[in-house]
Short mmCIF file of C-alpha atoms and ligand atoms in Angstrom, two decimals:
data_model
loop_
_atom_site.label_atom_id
_atom_site.label_comp_id
_atom_site.label_asym_id
_atom_site.label_seq_id
_atom_site.Cartn_x
_atom_site.Cartn_y
_atom_site.Cartn_z
CA MET U 1 -34.40 -3.55 14.41
CA GLU U 2 -34.20 -7.99 15.46
CA GLY U 3 -34.78 -10.47 12.93
CA ASP U 4 -33.99 -8.47 9.87
CA GLU U 5 -30.79 -10.17 8.89
CA GLU U 6 -31.39 -11.13 5.63
CA ASP U 7 -33.74 -8.82 4.95
CA GLU U 8 -32.18 -6.42 1.47
CA GLY U 9 -31.87 -2.75 2.99
CA VAL U 10 -30.10 0.36 1.31
CA LEU U 11 -27.97 2.30 3.24
CA LEU U 12 -26.78 6.28 2.61
CA TYR U 13 -24.20 7.61 4.53
CA TYR U 14 -21.68 10.92 3.18
CA LYS U 15 -18.98 12.11 5.47
CA TYR U 16 -16.17 15.41 5.01
CA THR U 17 -13.63 14.46 5.89
CA ASP U 18 -9.94 13.54 4.25
CA THR U 19 -9.51 10.49 2.24
CA GLU U 20 -5.84 10.28 2.19
CA VAL U 21 -6.45 7.48 4.76
CA GLU U 22 -2.94 6.47 5.37
CA SER U 23 -3.07 3.31 6.43
CA LEU U 24 -4.51 1.80 3.49
CA GLY U 25 -1.73 4.12 0.97
CA GLY U 26 -4.19 6.58 0.25
CA ARG U 27 -6.69 7.90 -1.23
CA GLU U 28 -6.97 5.27 -4.15
CA GLY U 29 -6.17 2.80 -1.73
CA LEU U 30 -9.46 3.49 0.33
CA ARG U 31 -11.52 3.25 -2.85
CA ARG U 32 -9.97 -0.84 -3.23
CA TRP U 33 -11.13 -1.40 -0.29
CA TYR U 34 -14.45 -0.44 -0.63
CA GLU U 35 -14.31 -2.53 -3.34
CA ASP U 36 -13.15 -5.22 -2.09
CA THR U 37 -14.68 -5.21 1.15
CA CYS U 38 -18.20 -4.26 -0.41
CA GLY U 39 -17.66 -6.81 -3.05
CA ALA U 40 -16.80 -9.69 -1.22
CA LYS U 41 -20.20 -8.83 1.19
CA GLY U 42 -22.59 -8.79 -2.41
CA LEU U 43 -23.04 -5.31 -1.95
CA VAL U 44 -24.30 -3.11 -5.00
CA GLY U 45 -24.50 0.77 -5.80
CA ARG U 46 -22.40 3.98 -5.91
CA VAL U 47 -19.05 5.02 -3.67
CA ARG U 48 -17.47 8.41 -4.81
CA VAL U 49 -14.22 8.88 -2.81
CA ALA U 50 -13.58 12.69 -3.05
CA ARG U 51 -10.68 14.89 -1.87
CA ASP U 52 -13.25 15.51 0.31
CA GLY U 53 -14.89 13.03 1.17
CA ILE U 54 -17.28 10.52 0.85
CA ASN U 55 -20.26 9.98 -0.33
CA ALA U 56 -22.46 6.50 -0.29
CA THR U 57 -25.56 3.83 -1.35
CA LEU U 58 -25.04 0.45 -0.69
CA GLY U 59 -27.57 -2.15 -1.44
CA GLY U 60 -27.61 -5.45 0.08
CA THR U 61 -28.69 -7.91 3.36
CA MET U 62 -28.89 -5.15 6.61
CA ALA U 63 -26.36 -7.64 8.05
CA LYS U 64 -23.57 -6.95 4.81
CA LEU U 65 -24.80 -3.40 5.07
CA ARG U 66 -24.29 -3.16 9.04
CA LEU U 67 -21.20 -5.52 8.93
CA HIS U 68 -19.85 -2.24 6.26
CA CYS U 69 -20.46 0.09 8.55
CA VAL U 70 -18.45 -0.90 11.54
CA GLU U 71 -15.54 -1.57 9.44
CA LEU U 72 -16.09 1.87 7.89
CA ALA U 73 -15.94 3.22 11.64
CA GLY U 74 -12.33 1.23 12.52
CA PHE U 75 -10.57 4.24 10.03
CA GLU U 76 -9.13 7.17 11.36
CA GLY U 77 -11.54 10.30 10.41
CA PHE U 78 -14.74 8.81 9.51
CA GLU U 79 -16.19 8.30 13.44
CA GLY U 80 -19.36 10.15 13.74
CA ILE U 81 -20.75 8.75 10.42
CA ASP U 82 -24.75 9.16 10.78
CA TYR U 83 -25.59 5.50 8.98
CA LYS U 84 -29.15 5.96 7.73
CA LEU U 85 -30.02 1.99 7.20
CA ALA U 86 -33.38 1.44 6.38
CA ARG U 87 -35.16 -1.72 5.16
CA SER U 88 -35.89 -1.42 1.00
CA PRO U 89 -38.93 -3.40 -0.54
CA GLY U 90 -37.45 -3.91 -3.84
CA SER U 91 -36.14 -2.12 -6.79
CA LEU U 92 -38.99 -0.19 -8.61
CA ASN U 93 -37.91 -2.31 -11.85
CA GLU U 94 -35.22 -2.66 -12.90
CA ALA U 95 -34.78 0.04 -15.39
CA VAL U 96 -34.32 2.04 -12.47
CA GLU U 97 -32.09 -0.51 -11.04
CA VAL U 98 -29.76 -0.13 -13.36
CA GLU U 99 -29.79 3.84 -14.03
CA SER U 100 -29.85 3.82 -10.29
CA GLY U 101 -26.62 1.49 -10.07
CA PHE U 102 -27.91 -0.80 -8.66
CA ASP U 103 -27.15 -3.32 -10.58
CA GLN U 104 -22.96 -3.95 -9.52
CA LEU U 105 -20.78 -1.78 -7.44
CA SER U 106 -19.31 1.39 -8.82
CA VAL U 107 -16.27 2.88 -6.72
CA GLN U 108 -15.15 5.66 -8.36
CA LEU U 109 -12.24 8.15 -7.75
CA THR U 110 -13.72 12.05 -7.65
CA GLU U 111 -12.58 15.41 -6.79
CA GLU U 112 -15.44 16.65 -5.01
CA VAL U 113 -18.38 15.23 -2.19
CA VAL U 114 -20.81 16.69 -4.55
CA SER U 115 -19.76 20.11 -6.87
CA LEU U 116 -21.78 23.54 -7.21
CA GLY U 117 -19.39 24.34 -9.92
CA PRO U 118 -16.51 26.86 -10.02
CA ARG U 119 -19.48 30.28 -8.37
CA ALA U 120 -18.42 28.02 -5.42
CA VAL U 121 -15.16 27.38 -4.76
CA GLY U 122 -13.38 28.53 -2.22
CA VAL U 123 -16.53 27.76 0.06
CA HIS U 124 -16.36 25.02 2.93
CA CYS U 125 -19.14 23.07 4.50
CA GLU U 126 -17.55 23.57 8.11
CA LYS U 127 -18.99 27.16 7.20
CA GLY U 128 -22.29 25.80 6.26
CA GLY U 129 -25.19 26.44 8.47
CA LYS U 130 -26.22 25.12 11.63
CA HIS U 131 -27.14 21.50 12.19
CA LEU U 132 -30.60 21.01 13.27
CA LYS U 133 -32.17 17.86 14.46
CA PRO U 134 -35.50 16.12 12.64
CA LEU U 135 -37.73 17.64 15.53
CA ASP U 136 -35.71 20.97 16.25
CA PHE U 137 -36.39 21.89 12.49
CA HIS U 138 -40.21 20.66 12.49
CA ARG U 139 -40.14 22.79 15.66
CA MET U 140 -38.56 25.93 14.14
CA LEU U 141 -41.36 25.74 11.71
CA SER U 142 -44.20 25.49 14.26
CA GLU U 143 -43.29 28.47 16.20
CA ALA U 144 -42.88 30.53 12.95
CA ASP U 145 -45.50 33.82 13.58
CA GLY U 146 -44.62 36.38 10.36
CA GLU U 147 -43.04 38.14 13.43
CA GLU U 148 -39.47 36.63 11.80
CA GLU U 149 -39.18 36.34 8.18
CA VAL U 150 -38.35 32.81 7.01
CA VAL U 151 -38.19 31.33 4.52
CA LEU U 152 -37.33 27.39 3.20
CA ILE U 153 -35.06 26.36 0.59
CA ASP U 154 -35.01 23.57 -0.96
CA VAL U 155 -32.25 22.60 -2.71
CA ARG U 156 -33.02 19.65 -4.23
CA ASN U 157 -33.50 19.86 -8.34
CA VAL U 158 -36.81 20.23 -9.75
CA TYR U 159 -36.98 16.42 -10.51
CA GLU U 160 -37.45 15.72 -7.05
CA SER U 161 -39.04 18.86 -5.39
CA ARG U 162 -41.63 17.69 -7.81
CA ILE U 163 -42.47 14.72 -5.83
CA GLY U 164 -42.51 15.66 -2.09
CA ASN U 165 -41.41 19.29 -0.24
CA PHE U 166 -41.84 21.03 2.46
CA GLN U 167 -45.39 23.00 2.92
CA CYS U 168 -45.64 25.06 5.78
CA ASP U 169 -48.27 27.95 6.57
CA GLY U 170 -46.48 30.94 7.04
CA VAL U 171 -43.83 29.76 5.92
CA GLU U 172 -42.74 30.30 1.95
CA THR U 173 -40.60 27.31 0.46
CA LEU U 174 -38.32 28.28 -2.71
CA LEU U 175 -37.96 25.23 -4.96
CA PRO U 176 -34.97 26.22 -7.01
CA ALA U 177 -36.06 24.23 -10.20
CA THR U 178 -32.21 23.81 -10.91
CA ARG U 179 -31.07 21.00 -12.96
CA THR U 180 -27.96 19.93 -11.48
CA PHE U 181 -27.04 20.16 -8.14
CA ASN U 182 -24.03 23.25 -9.92
CA GLN U 183 -27.02 25.06 -10.99
CA PHE U 184 -27.81 25.66 -7.48
CA PRO U 185 -24.73 28.62 -6.56
CA ARG U 186 -26.28 30.89 -10.02
CA TRP U 187 -30.18 30.61 -8.25
CA VAL U 188 -28.87 31.86 -4.84
CA ASP U 189 -27.38 34.89 -6.97
CA SER U 190 -30.59 35.63 -8.90
CA VAL U 191 -32.63 35.77 -5.88
CA GLU U 192 -29.92 37.01 -2.94
CA ASN U 193 -32.38 40.16 -2.81
CA ASP U 194 -35.06 37.99 -1.31
CA LEU U 195 -33.18 36.11 1.24
CA ARG U 196 -31.33 38.72 3.23
CA ASP U 197 -32.04 39.49 6.82
CA LYS U 198 -34.25 36.28 6.58
CA LYS U 199 -34.35 32.59 8.75
CA ILE U 200 -32.91 30.92 6.35
CA MET U 201 -33.49 26.72 6.22
CA MET U 202 -32.50 23.96 4.14
CA TYR U 203 -32.96 20.54 3.21
CA CYS U 204 -31.75 18.08 0.83
CA THR U 205 -32.64 14.09 0.66
CA GLY U 206 -30.18 13.02 3.16
CA GLY U 207 -27.74 16.09 4.51
CA VAL U 208 -24.85 16.41 2.04
CA ARG U 209 -25.80 18.61 -0.35
CA CYS U 210 -26.99 21.47 2.37
CA GLU U 211 -24.11 21.55 3.88
CA LYS U 212 -21.96 22.82 1.00
CA ALA U 213 -25.21 24.94 0.16
CA SER U 214 -25.39 27.05 3.10
CA ALA U 215 -21.99 27.58 3.24
CA TYR U 216 -22.45 29.07 -0.25
CA ILE U 217 -25.33 31.24 0.85
CA LYS U 218 -23.54 32.26 4.24
CA SER U 219 -20.52 33.17 2.02
CA LYS U 220 -23.02 36.27 1.22
CA GLY U 221 -22.07 37.43 4.28
CA PRO U 222 -23.34 38.41 7.64
CA ALA U 223 -27.10 39.45 6.17
CA PHE U 224 -27.40 36.02 4.87
CA SER U 225 -26.09 34.48 9.35
CA ASN U 226 -29.22 33.05 10.17
CA CYS U 227 -29.50 30.23 8.25
CA PHE U 228 -30.06 26.77 9.27
CA GLN U 229 -29.68 23.61 7.74
CA LEU U 230 -31.78 19.88 8.50
CA SER U 231 -29.44 17.30 9.80
CA GLY U 232 -30.25 13.96 8.15
CA GLY U 233 -31.86 15.51 5.56
CA ILE U 234 -35.58 14.58 4.78
CA GLN U 235 -34.97 10.94 4.82
CA ARG U 236 -33.74 11.64 8.94
CA TYR U 237 -36.76 13.59 9.07
CA LEU U 238 -39.67 11.39 7.94
CA GLU U 239 -38.26 8.43 9.95
CA ALA U 240 -39.36 11.39 13.24
CA PHE U 241 -42.25 11.34 11.38
CA PRO U 242 -43.57 8.17 10.03
CA ASP U 243 -47.64 8.78 10.82
CA ASP U 244 -47.83 11.83 7.88
CA GLY U 245 -44.28 12.74 7.22
CA GLY U 246 -45.04 16.17 9.55
CA TYR U 247 -44.61 19.50 7.23
CA PHE U 248 -43.20 17.31 4.33
CA ARG U 249 -45.72 16.26 1.68
CA GLY U 250 -45.73 13.59 -1.11
CA LYS U 251 -42.63 11.24 -1.00
CA ASN U 252 -38.77 11.74 -0.57
CA PHE U 253 -36.65 11.16 -4.34
CA VAL U 254 -33.89 9.12 -3.25
CA PHE U 255 -31.32 7.30 -6.11
CA ASP U 256 -31.43 4.57 -5.17
CA SER U 257 -33.57 1.43 -7.20
CA ARG U 258 -36.60 2.51 -4.66
CA SER U 259 -36.68 5.99 -6.71
CA SER U 260 -38.52 7.46 -3.78
CA VAL U 261 -39.82 7.06 -0.58
CA PRO U 262 -43.02 7.85 1.72
CA PRO U 263 -43.57 8.06 5.43
CA GLU U 264 -43.43 4.99 7.42
CA ARG U 265 -47.36 4.54 8.08
CA HIS U 266 -48.55 6.88 5.43
CA GLY U 267 -47.79 6.23 1.74
CA GLY U 268 -47.10 9.55 0.62
CA ALA U 269 -49.05 11.72 -0.75
CA ILE U 270 -49.37 12.49 -4.87
CA ILE U 271 -48.49 16.52 -4.79
CA SER U 272 -47.01 16.44 -8.60
CA LYS U 273 -49.09 15.68 -12.32
CA CYS U 274 -48.90 13.79 -15.62
CA ALA U 275 -46.66 16.39 -18.06
CA SER U 276 -49.33 15.95 -20.53
CA CYS U 277 -52.66 15.19 -19.21
CA GLY U 278 -52.74 17.14 -16.51
CA ARG U 279 -53.75 14.27 -13.88
CA LEU U 280 -52.21 12.72 -9.86
CA HIS U 281 -49.18 11.35 -10.18
CA ASP U 282 -44.69 11.10 -9.34
CA ASP U 283 -44.21 7.51 -10.14
CA TYR U 284 -40.90 7.41 -12.31
CA GLY U 285 -41.05 4.05 -12.64
CA GLN U 286 -41.10 4.64 -16.76
CA ARG U 287 -37.90 6.59 -17.04
CA VAL U 288 -39.85 9.36 -19.59
CA ARG U 289 -37.31 12.15 -19.86
CA CYS U 290 -37.26 15.69 -21.19
CA ASP U 291 -37.35 15.55 -25.24
CA TYR U 292 -34.37 18.52 -24.77
CA CYS U 293 -32.75 17.99 -20.99
CA ARG U 294 -33.35 14.34 -20.69
CA LEU U 295 -34.40 15.41 -17.01
CA LEU U 296 -37.26 12.84 -15.31
CA LEU U 297 -40.96 13.45 -16.17
CA LEU U 298 -43.99 12.08 -15.45
CA LEU U 299 -46.13 10.64 -17.87
CA CYS U 300 -49.26 9.22 -16.57
CA PRO U 301 -49.83 4.90 -17.47
CA ALA U 302 -52.48 5.88 -20.14
CA CYS U 303 -50.46 9.17 -21.62
CA LEU U 304 -47.95 6.90 -21.92
CA GLU U 305 -49.56 4.57 -24.19
CA GLU U 306 -51.13 7.01 -26.34
CA ALA U 307 -47.90 8.80 -27.05
CA GLY U 308 -47.11 5.30 -28.21
CA ASP U 309 -44.62 5.64 -31.43
CA ALA U 310 -45.57 9.06 -32.38
CA ASN U 311 -43.19 11.53 -32.19
CA THR U 312 -44.41 13.78 -29.78
CA LYS U 313 -41.66 15.28 -27.69
CA ARG U 314 -42.23 16.26 -24.62
CA TYR U 315 -40.62 19.04 -21.89
CA CYS U 316 -40.14 19.58 -18.51
CA GLU U 317 -41.48 21.99 -16.64
CA VAL U 318 -37.60 23.80 -16.74
CA CYS U 319 -37.07 23.76 -20.82
CA ARG U 320 -41.23 24.84 -21.17
CA ALA U 321 -40.08 27.93 -18.82
CA GLY U 322 -37.33 28.42 -22.34
CA SER U 323 -34.14 28.85 -19.79
CA VAL U 324 -32.61 28.15 -23.02
CA GLY U 325 -35.22 27.84 -25.87
CA PRO U 326 -34.29 27.03 -29.17
CA ALA U 327 -33.83 30.02 -30.74
CA ASP U 328 -31.21 31.54 -29.11
CA ALA U 329 -29.57 27.77 -28.73
CA LEU U 330 -27.28 28.18 -31.50
CA GLY U 331 -26.53 31.22 -29.95
CA ALA U 332 -25.27 29.74 -26.33
CA LEU U 333 -22.38 27.94 -28.19
CA GLY U 334 -20.98 30.85 -28.62
CA GLY U 335 -16.95 31.16 -27.96
CA LEU U 336 -17.08 27.36 -28.05
CA ARG U 337 -13.51 25.30 -28.40
CA LEU U 338 -14.39 21.86 -30.24
CA LEU U 339 -11.37 19.05 -31.06
CA CYS U 340 -12.85 17.32 -34.40
CA LEU U 341 -11.49 13.64 -35.14
CA HIS U 342 -12.00 12.33 -38.50
CA GLY U 343 -12.81 8.42 -39.19
CA PHE U 344 -10.78 5.52 -40.66
CA ARG U 345 -9.48 6.42 -44.35
CA GLN U 346 -10.08 10.30 -43.98
CA THR U 347 -7.88 13.01 -42.73
CA ALA U 348 -8.04 15.71 -40.81
CA LYS U 349 -8.39 17.96 -43.31
CA SER U 350 -10.52 15.53 -45.52
CA PHE U 351 -12.78 15.58 -41.99
CA ARG U 352 -12.61 19.39 -42.65
CA GLY U 353 -14.48 18.83 -45.65
CA ARG U 354 -16.79 17.01 -44.64
CA THR U 355 -18.15 19.15 -42.18
CA ALA U 356 -17.56 22.38 -43.77
CA ALA U 357 -21.56 23.23 -43.81
CA LEU U 358 -22.12 22.49 -39.71
CA ARG U 359 -18.96 24.70 -39.61
CA LYS U 360 -21.31 26.74 -41.80
CA ARG U 361 -24.20 26.77 -39.53
CA MET U 362 -22.09 27.03 -35.61
CA LYS U 363 -19.89 29.43 -37.69
CA THR U 364 -19.39 31.05 -33.82
CA VAL U 365 -17.40 28.10 -32.57
CA GLY U 366 -14.14 26.35 -32.96
CA PHE U 367 -13.73 23.70 -34.78
CA GLU U 368 -9.69 21.87 -34.31
CA TYR U 369 -9.07 19.40 -36.62
CA LEU U 370 -6.14 16.51 -35.88
CA ASP U 371 -4.85 14.21 -37.77
CA ALA U 372 -4.48 10.32 -36.57
CA PRO U 373 -1.27 8.89 -35.95
CA PHE U 374 -1.15 6.00 -37.62
CA THR U 375 -0.26 6.36 -41.65
CA MET U 376 -1.53 3.96 -44.42
CA ASP U 377 -0.26 2.45 -47.71
CA ALA U 378 -0.74 3.66 -51.20
CA ALA U 379 -2.81 -0.10 -51.48
CA ALA U 380 -4.76 0.09 -47.96
CA SER U 381 -5.85 3.76 -48.96
CA GLY U 382 -6.89 3.01 -52.37
CA GLY U 383 -4.34 4.17 -53.99
CA ALA U 384 -4.26 7.57 -52.82
CA GLY U 385 -1.10 7.59 -49.98
CA GLY U 386 -1.84 8.79 -46.76
CA ARG U 387 -4.56 8.65 -45.15
CA ARG U 388 -5.32 7.37 -41.91
CA SER U 389 -6.22 5.62 -39.04
CA TRP U 390 -6.66 5.71 -35.20
CA HIS U 391 -5.87 2.30 -34.45
CA PRO U 392 -2.37 0.15 -35.81
CA ALA U 393 -5.01 -2.99 -37.06
CA PRO U 394 -8.02 -2.50 -37.73
CA LYS U 395 -10.45 -3.99 -39.67
CA GLY U 396 -10.37 -3.92 -43.16
CA SER U 397 -7.08 -3.51 -43.69
CA GLU U 398 -5.15 -7.13 -43.72
CA GLY U 399 -2.96 -7.45 -45.41
CA SER U 400 -1.51 -3.77 -45.55
CA GLU U 401 0.54 -1.52 -43.10
CA LEU U 402 0.45 0.91 -40.62
CA ARG U 403 3.23 3.24 -40.06
CA LEU U 404 3.71 5.54 -37.01
CA ASP U 405 4.26 9.06 -38.33
CA GLY U 406 8.36 9.27 -38.68
CA ALA U 407 9.08 11.55 -35.33
CA LEU U 408 6.18 9.89 -33.51
CA ALA U 409 7.72 7.07 -33.68
CA GLU U 410 10.85 7.80 -32.28
CA GLY U 411 9.05 9.57 -29.28
CA PHE U 412 7.11 6.71 -28.39
CA ALA U 413 9.95 4.47 -28.57
CA MET U 414 11.70 7.17 -26.29
CA MET U 415 8.86 6.14 -23.63
CA GLY U 416 9.10 2.02 -24.69
CA GLU U 417 5.23 2.79 -26.07
CA ALA U 418 4.05 -0.66 -26.44
CA GLY U 419 2.19 -0.12 -29.73
CA GLY U 420 -0.83 -2.62 -29.81
CA GLY U 421 -4.68 -1.43 -29.66
CA TRP U 422 -5.62 2.31 -28.76
CA GLN U 423 -2.42 3.19 -26.17
CA VAL U 424 -0.53 5.23 -28.70
CA SER U 425 -3.26 7.35 -30.36
CA ARG U 426 -5.02 8.18 -26.45
CA ARG U 427 -1.14 9.11 -25.16
CA TYR U 428 -1.25 10.91 -28.88
CA LEU U 429 -4.62 11.81 -27.86
CA LYS U 430 -3.58 13.49 -24.68
CA ASP U 431 -0.52 15.15 -25.17
CA ARG U 432 -2.10 16.81 -28.26
CA ILE U 433 -5.02 18.10 -25.62
CA GLU U 434 -2.10 19.09 -22.92
CA ALA U 435 -0.60 21.03 -25.99
CA SER U 436 -3.87 22.90 -27.48
CA GLY U 437 -6.92 22.79 -24.94
CA PRO U 438 -7.82 23.16 -23.01
CA PHE U 439 -11.85 21.86 -24.97
CA ASP U 440 -15.02 21.71 -24.07
CA GLY U 441 -15.66 18.95 -26.01
CA ILE U 442 -14.68 16.44 -29.10
CA LEU U 443 -16.50 15.54 -32.18
CA ALA U 444 -16.24 12.73 -32.86
CA PHE U 445 -16.44 10.56 -36.50
CA SER U 446 -16.90 6.06 -36.72
CA GLN U 447 -13.31 5.00 -35.79
CA GLY U 448 -12.90 8.75 -34.21
CA ALA U 449 -15.49 8.01 -31.66
CA ALA U 450 -14.36 4.38 -31.11
CA LEU U 451 -10.73 6.20 -30.01
CA VAL U 452 -13.07 8.47 -27.46
CA CYS U 453 -14.97 5.59 -26.13
CA ALA U 454 -12.38 3.36 -25.61
CA ALA U 455 -10.09 6.48 -24.09
CA LEU U 456 -13.17 6.88 -21.42
CA ALA U 457 -13.24 3.48 -20.94
CA HIS U 458 -9.68 3.29 -19.68
CA GLY U 459 -10.90 5.82 -17.25
CA ASP U 460 -8.60 8.89 -19.68
CA ARG U 461 -9.85 12.76 -18.49
CA LEU U 462 -9.33 14.12 -21.91
CA GLY U 463 -8.41 17.50 -20.26
CA GLY U 464 -11.69 17.32 -18.30
CA ILE U 465 -14.43 18.19 -21.51
CA LYS U 466 -17.26 18.78 -21.10
CA PHE U 467 -18.87 16.13 -23.48
CA VAL U 468 -18.74 14.54 -26.28
CA VAL U 469 -20.80 13.98 -29.28
CA LEU U 470 -20.29 10.71 -31.40
CA CYS U 471 -21.22 9.97 -34.54
CA SER U 472 -21.38 7.62 -36.38
CA GLY U 473 -19.34 5.71 -33.82
CA TYR U 474 -19.29 2.30 -32.57
CA ARG U 475 -17.54 0.71 -29.12
CA PRO U 476 -14.35 -0.69 -29.83
CA ASP U 477 -14.03 -5.48 -29.23
CA ASP U 478 -10.38 -3.89 -27.34
CA THR U 479 -11.20 -2.00 -24.53
CA PRO U 480 -12.65 -2.45 -20.79
CA PRO U 481 -15.64 -3.86 -19.49
CA ILE U 482 -16.93 -0.54 -18.49
CA ARG U 483 -18.28 0.05 -15.19
CA GLY U 484 -21.22 1.58 -14.49
CA TYR U 485 -22.23 3.94 -17.18
CA LEU U 486 -19.54 6.71 -18.93
CA GLU U 487 -20.22 9.48 -17.30
CA VAL U 488 -19.55 12.63 -20.08
CA PRO U 489 -22.01 13.84 -21.20
CA SER U 490 -22.90 12.95 -24.70
CA LEU U 491 -24.35 13.30 -27.86
CA HIS U 492 -24.92 9.82 -30.07
CA ILE U 493 -25.95 10.70 -34.13
CA PHE U 494 -25.70 7.67 -36.77
CA GLY U 495 -28.43 6.64 -39.45
CA GLY U 496 -30.31 3.27 -40.11
CA SER U 497 -29.14 3.68 -43.25
CA ASP U 498 -25.72 3.78 -42.75
CA LYS U 499 -23.29 0.47 -44.08
CA GLN U 500 -19.90 0.93 -42.49
CA VAL U 501 -21.28 1.29 -39.27
CA PRO U 502 -24.77 -0.57 -38.28
CA LEU U 503 -27.07 1.31 -35.80
CA GLU U 504 -27.20 -1.11 -33.40
CA ARG U 505 -23.09 -1.03 -32.92
CA SER U 506 -23.15 2.99 -32.77
CA GLU U 507 -26.83 2.39 -30.19
CA ASP U 508 -24.57 -0.04 -28.92
CA LEU U 509 -22.21 3.15 -28.26
CA ALA U 510 -24.49 5.15 -26.68
CA GLU U 511 -25.83 2.93 -24.68
CA ALA U 512 -22.22 2.67 -22.23
CA PHE U 513 -23.20 6.45 -22.03
CA HIS U 514 -25.26 7.16 -18.78
CA PRO U 515 -28.98 7.36 -20.14
CA SER U 516 -28.90 11.01 -17.61
CA THR U 517 -27.02 12.82 -19.69
CA ARG U 518 -27.50 11.47 -22.47
CA SER U 519 -28.73 12.61 -25.72
CA ILE U 520 -29.29 10.69 -29.60
CA LEU U 521 -30.56 11.48 -32.80
CA ARG U 522 -31.40 9.00 -35.08
CA HIS U 523 -31.82 10.39 -39.16
CA ASN U 524 -32.32 8.03 -42.25
CA MET U 525 -28.92 7.97 -44.30
CA GLY U 526 -25.46 6.65 -44.16
CA HIS U 527 -22.34 7.47 -42.92
CA ILE U 528 -22.37 10.99 -42.55
CA ILE U 529 -23.24 13.44 -39.99
CA PRO U 530 -26.17 15.21 -40.83
CA SER U 531 -26.47 19.69 -41.02
CA SER U 532 -28.98 20.96 -42.20
CA LYS U 533 -30.18 23.47 -40.17
CA THR U 534 -32.98 21.08 -39.07
CA TYR U 535 -30.26 18.93 -37.31
CA VAL U 536 -27.21 21.62 -36.40
CA THR U 537 -30.88 23.48 -34.20
CA ASP U 538 -31.10 20.36 -32.42
CA TYR U 539 -27.26 19.50 -31.65
CA ALA U 540 -26.91 23.04 -30.46
CA ARG U 541 -29.77 22.87 -28.30
CA VAL U 542 -28.38 19.70 -26.51
CA ILE U 543 -24.95 20.71 -26.79
CA ALA U 544 -26.89 24.37 -24.89
CA SER U 545 -28.13 21.97 -22.08
CA PHE U 546 -24.90 20.23 -21.16
CA LEU U 547 -23.00 23.28 -20.97
CA GLU U 548 -26.36 24.53 -18.52
CA GLY U 549 -25.00 21.83 -16.39
ZN1 LIG R 1 -51.36 11.86 -18.34
ZN1 LIG R 2 -36.50 20.00 -20.01
#
């Protein structure tokens, strides 16, 4: 389009390709290339540089976004990308802008462009469904005459399909009601017999998920080979039907600062309802979330105002349908392994004692306790020697000496590690996880939680843990600034009467984690982990929702 060069735009694209770009020095080189060239253009948004390809959602001026496309096309293996560039009316609001990562640029190395989880290991998108251009997809739907059984599958998550999906007379649209993409295979497995020998038509936002999702369905055998995917996704389809959206009703949920996009000349029907009063509503601007699983919820302005500070819990339709209810949440944690990190001036043994009630209530969970590497002398321990710290020079220990245990000191000296900051404890944690892991999650208290934050901020993988539970924690001063959010699902437990760690510092720590997978349980007690039945059931419910993905 002419004359729109300075307008704000949004660019979406993906490409399944080898990302080890030789001329840039491999995958890490490609990541740096994105940071440098996109940074210089003032682009914002998120880029995933995965082993199997790239996925980008970028914002900036139309001119700069076009320039980026030209530059990328110069690399071998990055030809023929379908660049979806659109002018943007701007951010819906600041909360959406921050949550979608459109307040900055974040380029991350990841394993996969999109992940279907363990059930889909070995499924490759070269074996995916046949690509249909929007007009062909439309024609196939309009020609569905009931003689051949056709099903439409909306590959997206429940909060996306809720505000817009395909509806065509005589063709059933299946909405899997998944919370995350890696739940999709489990849904497919559960409806497998209904899909057998049918013509399967699949769609998602921009096409990237269908590539893998359709490959997963086709991997089930010849009875599932009549499978098609909408090329370029809903975005390209709506561009082809700007007046009425064709067979698509409602709005296209997007993961950038616009939040959702209607057909260009239509405005988009409102097909979803307020979770409380049932009136038509489809605006996610308020960022209301399910109190159990943290999925986005729709709440109309009137209900939101009424809810105010009242402590009413609100649940999404998936939770209300009860896939994991409160009653069996504790049961869902069976066999889980938790690595437990104590606080400053504590030890593995003393933390074990402090969490006895918690362990008793979570009796199917394995709790394993680790001693911090630094030992305090008797004076700093308040008379009792042998108390420990994860940091060599924590506040409150001025004038006392913290030593590494003998064997550890030798080990670190041999590795030539400097002892400053969190470095020794990060290394120690990594070694211990390698030696006795894998663990499903980490339960960390106070200074232990600060260590977890420091490790994650440095990009430590912590053995691929699935979640962290951070109690009375704080964000340490001596860690690198966190770009975007820490992505590990997190439960934060802290008290309003905590004298050691003020409430604001625990809140500050929680804010470092992504809101969509962050849960905060605030109590009115002090520097402890509440362990009454009500609290522990709440912890279990949140953790169970993390494990579901
Ligand atoms: Zn309402
Ligand atoms: Zn929910």
